[in-house]
Short mmCIF file of C-alpha atoms and ligand atoms in Angstrom, two decimals:
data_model
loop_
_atom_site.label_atom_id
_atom_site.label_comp_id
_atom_site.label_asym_id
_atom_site.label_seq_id
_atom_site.Cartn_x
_atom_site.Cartn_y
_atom_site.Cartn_z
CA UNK A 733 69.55 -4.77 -71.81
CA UNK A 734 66.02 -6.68 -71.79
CA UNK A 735 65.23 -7.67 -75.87
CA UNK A 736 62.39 -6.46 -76.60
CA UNK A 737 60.96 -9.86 -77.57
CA UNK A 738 61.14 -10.76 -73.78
CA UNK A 739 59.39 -7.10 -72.90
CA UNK A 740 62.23 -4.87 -72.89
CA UNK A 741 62.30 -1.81 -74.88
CA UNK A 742 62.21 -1.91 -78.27
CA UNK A 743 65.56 0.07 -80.27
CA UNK A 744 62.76 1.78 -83.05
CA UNK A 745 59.63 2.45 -82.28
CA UNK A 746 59.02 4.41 -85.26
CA UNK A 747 58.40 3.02 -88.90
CA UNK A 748 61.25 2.94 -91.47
CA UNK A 749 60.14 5.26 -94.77
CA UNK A 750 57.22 3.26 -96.29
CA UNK A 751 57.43 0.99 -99.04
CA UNK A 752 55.71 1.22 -101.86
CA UNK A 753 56.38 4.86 -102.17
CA UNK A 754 54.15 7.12 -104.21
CA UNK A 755 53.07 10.53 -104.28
CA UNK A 756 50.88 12.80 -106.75
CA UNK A 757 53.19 11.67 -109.67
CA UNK A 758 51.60 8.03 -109.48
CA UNK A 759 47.83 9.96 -108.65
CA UNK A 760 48.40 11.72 -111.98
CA UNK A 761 49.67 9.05 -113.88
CA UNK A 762 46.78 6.22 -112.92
CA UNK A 763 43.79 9.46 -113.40
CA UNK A 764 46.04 9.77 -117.49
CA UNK A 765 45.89 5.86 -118.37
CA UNK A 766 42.45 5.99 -117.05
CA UNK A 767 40.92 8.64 -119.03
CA UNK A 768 43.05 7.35 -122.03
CA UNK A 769 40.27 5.24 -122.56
CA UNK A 770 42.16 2.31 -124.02
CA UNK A 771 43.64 0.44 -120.98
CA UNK A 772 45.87 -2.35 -122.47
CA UNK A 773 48.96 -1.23 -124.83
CA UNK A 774 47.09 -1.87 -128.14
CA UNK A 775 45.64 1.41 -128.09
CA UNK A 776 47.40 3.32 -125.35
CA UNK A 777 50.64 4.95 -125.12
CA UNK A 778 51.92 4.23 -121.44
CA UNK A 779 53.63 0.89 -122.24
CA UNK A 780 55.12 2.07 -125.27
CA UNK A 781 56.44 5.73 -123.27
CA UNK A 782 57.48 3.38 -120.28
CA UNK A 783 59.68 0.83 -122.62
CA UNK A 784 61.55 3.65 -124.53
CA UNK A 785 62.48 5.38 -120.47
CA UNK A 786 63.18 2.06 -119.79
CA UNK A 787 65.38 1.33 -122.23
CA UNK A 788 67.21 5.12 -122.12
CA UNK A 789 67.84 4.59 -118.35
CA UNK A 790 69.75 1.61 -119.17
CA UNK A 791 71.77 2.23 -121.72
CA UNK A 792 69.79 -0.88 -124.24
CA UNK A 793 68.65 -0.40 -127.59
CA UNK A 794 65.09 -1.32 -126.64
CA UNK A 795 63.24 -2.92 -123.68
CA UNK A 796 59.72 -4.84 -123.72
CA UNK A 797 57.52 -4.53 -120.77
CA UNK A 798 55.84 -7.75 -119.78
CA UNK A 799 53.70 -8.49 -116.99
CA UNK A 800 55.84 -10.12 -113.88
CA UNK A 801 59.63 -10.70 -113.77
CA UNK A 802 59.24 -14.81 -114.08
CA UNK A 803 57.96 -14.02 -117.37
CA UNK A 804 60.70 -11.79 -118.22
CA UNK A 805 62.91 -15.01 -117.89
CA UNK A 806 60.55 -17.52 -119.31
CA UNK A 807 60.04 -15.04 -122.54
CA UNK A 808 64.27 -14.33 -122.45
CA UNK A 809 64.86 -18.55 -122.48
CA UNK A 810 61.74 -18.76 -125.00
CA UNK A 811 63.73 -16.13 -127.44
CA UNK A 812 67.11 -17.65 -127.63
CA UNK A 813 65.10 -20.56 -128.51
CA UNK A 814 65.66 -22.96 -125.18
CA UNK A 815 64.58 -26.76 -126.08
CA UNK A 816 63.45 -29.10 -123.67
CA UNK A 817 66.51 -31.95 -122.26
CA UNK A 818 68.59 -28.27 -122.61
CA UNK A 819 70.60 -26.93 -119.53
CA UNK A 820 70.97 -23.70 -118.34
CA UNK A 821 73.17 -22.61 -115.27
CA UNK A 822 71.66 -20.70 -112.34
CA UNK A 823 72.89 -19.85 -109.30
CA UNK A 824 72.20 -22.22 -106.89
CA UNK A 825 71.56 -19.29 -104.24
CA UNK A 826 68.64 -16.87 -105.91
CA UNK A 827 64.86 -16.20 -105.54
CA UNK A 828 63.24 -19.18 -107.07
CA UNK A 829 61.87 -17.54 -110.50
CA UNK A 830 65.38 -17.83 -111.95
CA UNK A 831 65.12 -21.88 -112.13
CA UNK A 832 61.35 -22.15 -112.15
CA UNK A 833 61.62 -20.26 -115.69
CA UNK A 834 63.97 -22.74 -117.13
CA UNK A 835 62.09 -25.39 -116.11
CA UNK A 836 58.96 -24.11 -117.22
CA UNK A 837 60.23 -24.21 -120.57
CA UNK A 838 61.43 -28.05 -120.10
CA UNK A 839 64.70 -26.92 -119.73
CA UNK A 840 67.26 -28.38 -116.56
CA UNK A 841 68.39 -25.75 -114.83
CA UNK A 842 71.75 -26.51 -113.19
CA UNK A 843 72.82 -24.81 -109.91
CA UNK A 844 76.01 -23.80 -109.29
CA UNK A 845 77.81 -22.18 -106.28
CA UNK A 846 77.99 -18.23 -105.61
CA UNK A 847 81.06 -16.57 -104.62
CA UNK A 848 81.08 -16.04 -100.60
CA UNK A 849 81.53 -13.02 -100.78
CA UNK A 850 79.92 -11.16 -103.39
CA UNK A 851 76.64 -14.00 -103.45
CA UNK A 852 77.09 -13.82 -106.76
CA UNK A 853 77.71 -16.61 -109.43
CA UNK A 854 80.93 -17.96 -109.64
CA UNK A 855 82.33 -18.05 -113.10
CA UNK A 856 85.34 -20.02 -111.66
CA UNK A 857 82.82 -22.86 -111.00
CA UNK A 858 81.11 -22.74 -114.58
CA UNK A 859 83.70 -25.05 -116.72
CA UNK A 860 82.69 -28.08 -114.42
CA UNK A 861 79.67 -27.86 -115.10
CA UNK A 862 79.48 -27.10 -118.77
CA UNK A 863 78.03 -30.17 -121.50
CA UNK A 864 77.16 -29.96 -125.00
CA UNK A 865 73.83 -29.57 -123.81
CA UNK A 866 74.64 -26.37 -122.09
CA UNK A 867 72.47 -23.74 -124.08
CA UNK A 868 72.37 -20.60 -121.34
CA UNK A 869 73.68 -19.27 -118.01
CA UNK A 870 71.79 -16.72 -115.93
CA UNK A 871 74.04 -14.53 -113.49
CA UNK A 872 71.94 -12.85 -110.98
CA UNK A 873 72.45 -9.59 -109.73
CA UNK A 874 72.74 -10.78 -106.08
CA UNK A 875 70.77 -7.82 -103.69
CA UNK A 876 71.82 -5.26 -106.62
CA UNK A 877 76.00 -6.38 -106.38
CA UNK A 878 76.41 -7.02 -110.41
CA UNK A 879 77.95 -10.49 -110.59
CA UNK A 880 81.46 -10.62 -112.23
CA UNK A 881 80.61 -10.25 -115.86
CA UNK A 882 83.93 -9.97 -117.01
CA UNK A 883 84.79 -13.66 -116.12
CA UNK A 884 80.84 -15.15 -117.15
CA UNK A 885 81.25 -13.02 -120.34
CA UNK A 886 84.93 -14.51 -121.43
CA UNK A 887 83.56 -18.13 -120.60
CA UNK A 888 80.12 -18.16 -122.31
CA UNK A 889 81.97 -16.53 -125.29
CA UNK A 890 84.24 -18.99 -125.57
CA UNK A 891 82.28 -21.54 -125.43
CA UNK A 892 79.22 -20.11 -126.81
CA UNK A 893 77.00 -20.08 -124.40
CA UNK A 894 74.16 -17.26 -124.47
CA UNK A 895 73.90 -15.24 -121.05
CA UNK A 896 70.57 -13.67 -119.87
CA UNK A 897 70.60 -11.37 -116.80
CA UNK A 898 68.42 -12.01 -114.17
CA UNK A 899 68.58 -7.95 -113.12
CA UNK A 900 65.17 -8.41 -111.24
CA UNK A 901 67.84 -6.62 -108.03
CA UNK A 902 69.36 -4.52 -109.78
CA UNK A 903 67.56 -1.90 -111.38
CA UNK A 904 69.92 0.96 -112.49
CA UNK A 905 73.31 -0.75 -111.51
CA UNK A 906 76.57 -0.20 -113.58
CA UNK A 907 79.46 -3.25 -113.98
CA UNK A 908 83.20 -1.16 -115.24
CA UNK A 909 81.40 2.21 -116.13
CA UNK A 910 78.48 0.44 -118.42
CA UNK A 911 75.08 0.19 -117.66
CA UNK A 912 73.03 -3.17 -117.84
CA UNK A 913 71.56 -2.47 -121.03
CA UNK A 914 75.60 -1.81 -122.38
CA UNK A 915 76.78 -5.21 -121.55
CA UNK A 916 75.09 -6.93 -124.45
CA UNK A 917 73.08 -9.51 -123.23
CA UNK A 918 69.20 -9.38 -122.71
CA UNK A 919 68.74 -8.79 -119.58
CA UNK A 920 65.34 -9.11 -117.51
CA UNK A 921 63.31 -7.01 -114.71
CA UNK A 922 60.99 -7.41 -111.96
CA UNK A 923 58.47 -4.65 -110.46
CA UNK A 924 56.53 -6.88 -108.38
CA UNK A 925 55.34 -5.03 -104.88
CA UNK A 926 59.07 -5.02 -103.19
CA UNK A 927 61.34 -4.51 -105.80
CA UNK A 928 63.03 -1.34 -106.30
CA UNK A 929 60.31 0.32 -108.60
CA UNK A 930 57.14 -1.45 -108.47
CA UNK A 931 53.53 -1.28 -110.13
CA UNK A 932 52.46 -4.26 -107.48
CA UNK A 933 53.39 -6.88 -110.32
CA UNK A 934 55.26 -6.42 -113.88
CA UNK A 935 58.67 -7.09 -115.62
CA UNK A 936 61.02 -5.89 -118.45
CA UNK A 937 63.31 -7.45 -120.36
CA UNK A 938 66.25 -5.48 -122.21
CA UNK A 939 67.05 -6.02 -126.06
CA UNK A 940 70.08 -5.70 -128.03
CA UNK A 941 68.21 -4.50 -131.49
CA UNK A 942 65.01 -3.88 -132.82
CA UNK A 943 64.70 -7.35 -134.16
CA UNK A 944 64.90 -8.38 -131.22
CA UNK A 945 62.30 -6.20 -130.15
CA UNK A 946 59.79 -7.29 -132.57
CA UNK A 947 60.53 -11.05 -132.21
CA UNK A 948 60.20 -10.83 -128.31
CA UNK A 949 57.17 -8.61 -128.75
CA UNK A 950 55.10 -11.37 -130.79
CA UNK A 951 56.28 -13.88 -127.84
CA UNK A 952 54.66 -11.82 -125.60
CA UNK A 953 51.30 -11.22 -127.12
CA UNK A 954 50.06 -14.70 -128.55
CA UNK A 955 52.33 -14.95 -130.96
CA UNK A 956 51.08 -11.81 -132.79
CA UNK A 957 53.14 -9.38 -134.62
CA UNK A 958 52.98 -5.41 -133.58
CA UNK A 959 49.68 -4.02 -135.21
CA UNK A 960 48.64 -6.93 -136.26
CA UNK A 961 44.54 -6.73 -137.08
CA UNK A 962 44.13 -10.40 -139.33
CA UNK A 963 44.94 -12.39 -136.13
CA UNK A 964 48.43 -13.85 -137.58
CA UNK A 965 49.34 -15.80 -135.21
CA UNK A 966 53.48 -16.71 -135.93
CA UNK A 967 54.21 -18.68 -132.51
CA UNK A 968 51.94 -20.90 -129.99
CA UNK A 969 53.06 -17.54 -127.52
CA UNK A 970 51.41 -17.13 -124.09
CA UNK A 971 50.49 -13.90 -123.26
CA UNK A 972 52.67 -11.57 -120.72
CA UNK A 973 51.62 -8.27 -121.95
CA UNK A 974 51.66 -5.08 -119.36
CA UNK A 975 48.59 -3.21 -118.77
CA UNK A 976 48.47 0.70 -119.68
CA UNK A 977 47.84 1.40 -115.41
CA UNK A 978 50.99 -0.37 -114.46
CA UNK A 979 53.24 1.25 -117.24
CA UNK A 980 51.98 4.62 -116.11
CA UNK A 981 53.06 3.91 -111.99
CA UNK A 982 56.63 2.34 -113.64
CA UNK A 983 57.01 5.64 -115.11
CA UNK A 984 56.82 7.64 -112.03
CA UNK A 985 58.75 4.91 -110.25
CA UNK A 986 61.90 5.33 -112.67
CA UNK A 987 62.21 8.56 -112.17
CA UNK A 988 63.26 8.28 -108.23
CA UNK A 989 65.43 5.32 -108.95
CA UNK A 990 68.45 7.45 -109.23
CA UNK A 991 67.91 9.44 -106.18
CA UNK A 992 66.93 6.53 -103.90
CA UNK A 993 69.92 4.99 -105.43
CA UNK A 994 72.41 7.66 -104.11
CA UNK A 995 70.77 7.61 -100.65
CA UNK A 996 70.95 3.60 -100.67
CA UNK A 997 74.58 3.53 -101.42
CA UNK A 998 75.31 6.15 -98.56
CA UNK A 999 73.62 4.29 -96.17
CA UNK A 1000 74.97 1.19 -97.05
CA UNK A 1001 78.28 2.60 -96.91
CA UNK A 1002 77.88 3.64 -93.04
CA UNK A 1003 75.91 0.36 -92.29
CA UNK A 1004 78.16 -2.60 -93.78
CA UNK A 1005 81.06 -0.78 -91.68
CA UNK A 1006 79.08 -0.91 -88.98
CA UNK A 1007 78.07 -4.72 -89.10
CA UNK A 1008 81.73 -5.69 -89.84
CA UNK A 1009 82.14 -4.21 -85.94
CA UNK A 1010 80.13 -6.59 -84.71
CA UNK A 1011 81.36 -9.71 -83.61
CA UNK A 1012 80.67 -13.20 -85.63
CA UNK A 1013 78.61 -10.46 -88.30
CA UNK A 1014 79.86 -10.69 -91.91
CA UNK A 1015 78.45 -8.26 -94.56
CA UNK A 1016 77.73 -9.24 -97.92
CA UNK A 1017 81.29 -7.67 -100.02
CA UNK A 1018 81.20 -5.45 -102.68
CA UNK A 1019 83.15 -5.85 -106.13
CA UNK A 1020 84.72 -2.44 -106.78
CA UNK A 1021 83.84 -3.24 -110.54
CA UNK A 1022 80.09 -2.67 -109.74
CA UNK A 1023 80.70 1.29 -109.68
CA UNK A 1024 76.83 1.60 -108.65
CA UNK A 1025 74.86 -0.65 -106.83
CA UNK A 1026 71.20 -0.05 -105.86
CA UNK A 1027 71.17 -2.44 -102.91
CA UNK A 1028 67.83 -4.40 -103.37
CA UNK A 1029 68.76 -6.24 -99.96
CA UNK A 1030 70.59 -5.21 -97.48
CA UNK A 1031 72.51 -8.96 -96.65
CA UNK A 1032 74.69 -10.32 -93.64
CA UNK A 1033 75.25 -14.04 -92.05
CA UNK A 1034 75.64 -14.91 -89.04
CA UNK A 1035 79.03 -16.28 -88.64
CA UNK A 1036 78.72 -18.18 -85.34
CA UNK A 1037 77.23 -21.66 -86.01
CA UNK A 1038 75.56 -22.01 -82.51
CA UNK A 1039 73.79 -19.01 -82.76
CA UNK A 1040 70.13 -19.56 -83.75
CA UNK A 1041 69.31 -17.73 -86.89
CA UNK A 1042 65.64 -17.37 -86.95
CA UNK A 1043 65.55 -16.18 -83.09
CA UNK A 1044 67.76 -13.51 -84.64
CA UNK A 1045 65.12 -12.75 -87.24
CA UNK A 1046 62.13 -12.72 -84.89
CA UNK A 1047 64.62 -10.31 -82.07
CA UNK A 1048 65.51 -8.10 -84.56
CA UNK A 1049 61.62 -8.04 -85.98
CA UNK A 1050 60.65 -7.07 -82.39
CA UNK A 1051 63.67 -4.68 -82.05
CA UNK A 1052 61.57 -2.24 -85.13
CA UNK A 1053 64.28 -4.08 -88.18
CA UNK A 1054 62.49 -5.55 -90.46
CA UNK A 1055 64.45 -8.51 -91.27
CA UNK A 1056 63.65 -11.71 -93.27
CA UNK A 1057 65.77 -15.24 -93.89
CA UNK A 1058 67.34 -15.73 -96.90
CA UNK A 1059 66.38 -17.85 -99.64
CA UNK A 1060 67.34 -21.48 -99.28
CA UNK A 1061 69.36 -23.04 -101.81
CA UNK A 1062 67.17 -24.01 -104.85
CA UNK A 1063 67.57 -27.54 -105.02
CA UNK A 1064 66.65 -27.22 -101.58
CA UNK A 1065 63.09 -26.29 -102.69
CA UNK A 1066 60.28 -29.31 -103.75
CA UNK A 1067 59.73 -26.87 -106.72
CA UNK A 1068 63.18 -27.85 -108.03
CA UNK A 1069 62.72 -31.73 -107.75
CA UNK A 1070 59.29 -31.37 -109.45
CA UNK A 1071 61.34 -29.88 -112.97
CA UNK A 1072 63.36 -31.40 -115.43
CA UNK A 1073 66.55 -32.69 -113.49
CA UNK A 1074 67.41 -35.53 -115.66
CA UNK A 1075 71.56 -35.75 -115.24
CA UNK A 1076 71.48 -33.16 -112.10
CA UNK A 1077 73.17 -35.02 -108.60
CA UNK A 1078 71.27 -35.69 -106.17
CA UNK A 1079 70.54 -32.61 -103.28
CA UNK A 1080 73.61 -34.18 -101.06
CA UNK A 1081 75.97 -33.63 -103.69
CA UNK A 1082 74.69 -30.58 -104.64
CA UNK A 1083 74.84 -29.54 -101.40
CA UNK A 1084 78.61 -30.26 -101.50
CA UNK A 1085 79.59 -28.44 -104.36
CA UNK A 1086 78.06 -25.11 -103.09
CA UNK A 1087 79.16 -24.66 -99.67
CA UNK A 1088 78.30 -20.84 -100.18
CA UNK A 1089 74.93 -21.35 -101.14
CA UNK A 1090 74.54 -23.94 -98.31
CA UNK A 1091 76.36 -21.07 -95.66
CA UNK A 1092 74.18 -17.98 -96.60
CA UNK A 1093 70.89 -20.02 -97.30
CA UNK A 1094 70.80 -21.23 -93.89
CA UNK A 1095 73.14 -18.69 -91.89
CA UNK A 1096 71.74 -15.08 -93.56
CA UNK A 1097 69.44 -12.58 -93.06
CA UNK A 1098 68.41 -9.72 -95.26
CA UNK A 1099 66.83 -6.09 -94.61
CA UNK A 1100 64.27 -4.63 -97.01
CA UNK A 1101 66.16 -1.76 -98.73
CA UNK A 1102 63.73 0.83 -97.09
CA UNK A 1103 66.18 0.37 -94.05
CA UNK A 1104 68.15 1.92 -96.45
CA UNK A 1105 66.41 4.84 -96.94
CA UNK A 1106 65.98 6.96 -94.20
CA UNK A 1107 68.84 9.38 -92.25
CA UNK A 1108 72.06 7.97 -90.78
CA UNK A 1109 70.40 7.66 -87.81
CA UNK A 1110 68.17 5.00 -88.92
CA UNK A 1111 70.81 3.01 -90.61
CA UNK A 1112 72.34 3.13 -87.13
CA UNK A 1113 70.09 2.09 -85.03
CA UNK A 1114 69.80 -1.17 -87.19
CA UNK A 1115 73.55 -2.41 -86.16
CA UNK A 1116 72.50 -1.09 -82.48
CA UNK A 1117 69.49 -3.26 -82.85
CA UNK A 1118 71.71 -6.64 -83.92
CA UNK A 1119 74.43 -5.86 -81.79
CA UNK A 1120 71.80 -5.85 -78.83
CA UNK A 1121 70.22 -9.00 -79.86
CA UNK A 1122 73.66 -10.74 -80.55
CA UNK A 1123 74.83 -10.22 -77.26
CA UNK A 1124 71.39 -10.51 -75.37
CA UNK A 1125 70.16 -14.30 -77.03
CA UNK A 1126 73.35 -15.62 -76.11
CA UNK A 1127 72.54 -15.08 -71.97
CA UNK A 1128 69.30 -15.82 -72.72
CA UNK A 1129 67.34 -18.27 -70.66
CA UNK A 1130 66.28 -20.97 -72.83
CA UNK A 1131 62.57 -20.04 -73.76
CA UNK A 1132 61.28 -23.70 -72.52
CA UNK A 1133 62.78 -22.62 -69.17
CA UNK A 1134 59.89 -19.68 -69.02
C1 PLP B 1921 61.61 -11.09 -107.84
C2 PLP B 1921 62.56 -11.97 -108.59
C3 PLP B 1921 62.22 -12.58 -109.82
C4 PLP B 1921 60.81 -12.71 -110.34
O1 PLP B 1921 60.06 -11.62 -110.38
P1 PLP B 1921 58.45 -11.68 -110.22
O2 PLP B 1921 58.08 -10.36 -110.78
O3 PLP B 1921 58.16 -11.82 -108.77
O4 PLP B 1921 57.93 -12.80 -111.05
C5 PLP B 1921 63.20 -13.23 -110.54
N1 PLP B 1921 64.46 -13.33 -110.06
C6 PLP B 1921 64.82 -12.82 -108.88
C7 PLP B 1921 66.22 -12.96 -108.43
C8 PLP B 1921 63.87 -12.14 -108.09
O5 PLP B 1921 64.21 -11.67 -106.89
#
C-alpha cells in the first residue's frame, strides 16, 4: 500500500473532533464577564466562582487561579519558600516548564530518570540523588498516568522533602481512590490552548488550607493581601493573576472534563491494545493505582532502533494522525545549561543515569488526546494508519534515490 506521503491514499481524510472545543456555554460565559463590567478578579466574580469548582472537582480545600501553568510552579516553589543554591528533583523526561520554574527562582533543578514504563518519575531513583540541599521534588503526571505517589510520598516524608505536583496532564485524575487535591500536596495546573480544559493560556494551583490560600494569593498579586485598598505591599510578588474572561471559558471547560474523560479512557483502552499488536510498537503502561486517567497524550516508542522516528511522524501526519515527537530530555535543552546547575553532571552522565528519558525522548511519539475523542472507529484507524507506515518506510526507496 502506497503511504500517502509518497501519493498514495491517505487512511483519514476527515478531521479528528476539533480542539479547542466550545459551544454556547463558552458564548454565554465570555457575553457574562463582559457585561460584568469589571474584567480582572478585583471586582468580578468569575475567578473567584472558577477557583471554588476548581477546587470541589478535585477534592482540595482551595485552589488559586493564576495566569499560565509555569507560573503555577514558579508561585508553588516561591510558597514553600525555595532559596537560590536549593535543589529540587524533576523528571528528567517532562515539558520544559517543570525545570524552567525552579530555575527561575535560582533554584537547581535536578533530573532524574522516569520509569519505562509508566514515564513517570522514579521514586526508586530519588535516594541517589538526595543532599541536604534537597528542598522539593516535582512528580509529573506523565500524559495524565499519576506517577507512583505512594513510593515519592514515603521518601519525601521521610526525609522531609516538600512535593509539588506538576498536574498540568492530568486534570481530573485519581491515584488509590483519591483525587489530586486529596493527596496533600499543592499541586499545580495548566489551561494553555492544548491542555485538557483550556482558556488559550492560564493555570491553577491546589491548596491544602485557607492559609495557604491567602499566602499564595498575595504571591500572586504583587505581594498584596485579598481586598487590600492602602497598597500593602507584604512580598516583592510578580503578578500572575487570571483575568475575569478566562475564568468564565475554565468554567464551561470543567464541566466536560468528566465526560471527555470517560470517552478518553474507552478509547484508550481499544487503542493501546491495538498498538501492542503491532510489531516493534510499545504503548506507554498504565499503573492500576491510577483508577482514572484523563490521557493528556496518547504515547508510544518506537522499539526498533533503525527505524527513523521523525519519517514516522511526518507518514503518520500525512496518513490524517496528528502526531508530534516527544519532548527531549531536559538537560538536553540549552534552556537547562543556561540555569543554575552548579553540582549537576555534565549532559553525558546525565544521559547515563536516565536511559528512559534518553529511550522515549528520542524513540516516542505522542497523539493529541482529540484522537481520543471520537468513535472506535477513529481510534482504529490510527493503529491502521502506523501499522501501514511501519511496514511501508521499511521497503521504502531511500528518498535521495527519487
Ligand atoms: C503545559 C505544561 C506546563 C506549563 O504550562 P503553561 O501553561 O504552558 O505555562 C508545565 N508542565 C507540564 C508538564 C506541561 O505540559
Amino acid at each position: 500500500m502506497t503511504l500517502a506521503i509518497d501519493g498514495g491514499t491517505p487512511v483519514r481524510r476527515e478531521p479528528f473532533p476539533a480542539w479547542p472545543y466550545h459551544d454556547d456555554t463558552e458564548r454565554a460565559a465570555l457575553i457574562r464577564a463582559l457585561e460584568q463590567g469589571q474584567w480582572w478578579r478585583a471586582g468580578g466574580s468569575e475567578v473567584n466562582e472558577f477557583e471554588r469548582e476548581f477546587a470541589d472537582f478535585h477534592g482540595a480545600p482551595a485552589a488559586l487561579a493564576v495566569s499560565n501553568g509555569t507560573h503555577a510552579l514558579e508561585l508553588a516553589l516561591e510558597l514553600i519558600g525555595l532559596a537560590p543554591g536549593e535543589e529540587v528533583i524533576v523528571p528528567a523526561f517532562t515539558f520544559i516548564a517543570t525545570s524552567n520554574a525552579v530555575a527561575r527562582l535560582g533554584g537547581v533543578a535536578v533530573p532524574v530518570d522516569v520509569d519505562i514504563d509508566t514515564y513517570c518519575l522514579d521514586a526508586a531513583r530519588l535516594e541517589a540523588v538526595r543532599t541536604p540541599r534537597t528542598k522539593a521534588v516535582i512528580p509529573v503526571h506523565m500524559a495524565g498516568q499519576v506517577a507512583d505517589m505512594a513510593a515519592i510520598g514515603d521518601w519525601a516524608n521521610r526525609h522531609g522533602v516538600t512535593i509539588i505536583q506538576d498536574a498540568a496532564h492530568a486534570h481530573g485524575a485519581t491515584w488509590e481512590g483519591k483525587r489530586l487535591g486529596e493527596l496533600g500536596s499543592v499541586a499545580c495546573f495548566s489551561f494553555q490552548n492544548g491542555k485538557l480544559m483550556t482558556a488559550g493560556e492560564g493555570g491553577a494551583v491546589l491548596l491544602p488550607d485557607e492559609a495557604w490560600y491567602e499566602e499564595a494569593f498575595v504571591r500572586h498579586s504583587c505581594g498584596r493581601p485579598i481586598g487590600d485598598r492602602v497598597y500593602a505591599h507584604r512580598t516583592p510578588s510578580s503578578n500572575f493573576r487570571l483575568n475575569e474572561f478566562s475564568a468564565a471559558v475554565l468554567r464551561a471547560q470543567l464541566a466536560r472534563v468528566a465526560e471527555q474523560t470517560a470517552r478518553r479512557e474507552a478509547r484508550w483502552r481499544e487503542l493501546s491494545v491495538a498498538l501492542s499488536g503491532i510489531d516493534g510498537v510499545r504503548a506507554q503502561g498504565r499503573d492500576a493505582r491510577c483508577d482514572l486517567n484523563p490521557h493528556y497524550m496518547a504515547m508510544f516508542t518506537l522499539e526498533h532502533e533503525d527505524v527513523d522516528r521523525a519519517l514516522v511522524v511526518e507518514a503518520l501526519l500525512a496518513e490524517g494522525i496528528p502526531a508530534f515527537v516527544n519532548y527531549p530530555p531536559v538537560y538536553r535543552t540549552p534552556a537547562f545549561w543556561a540555569g543554575p546547575v552548579h553540582g549537576l553532571p555534565g549532559v553525558e552522565d546525565l544521559a547515563e543515569r536516565c536511559p528512559a528519558s534518553e529511550k522515549i525522548g528520542t524513540r516516542g511519539i505522542w497523539l493529541h488526546h482529540r484522537t481520543l475523542l471520537g468513535s472506535s472507529e477513529d481510534t482504529a484507524q490510527v493503529a491502521t494508519a502506523l501499522a501501514k507506515v511501519l511496514a511501508g518506510i521499511s521497503t521504502r526507496q531511500p528518498t535521495g534515490a527519487r
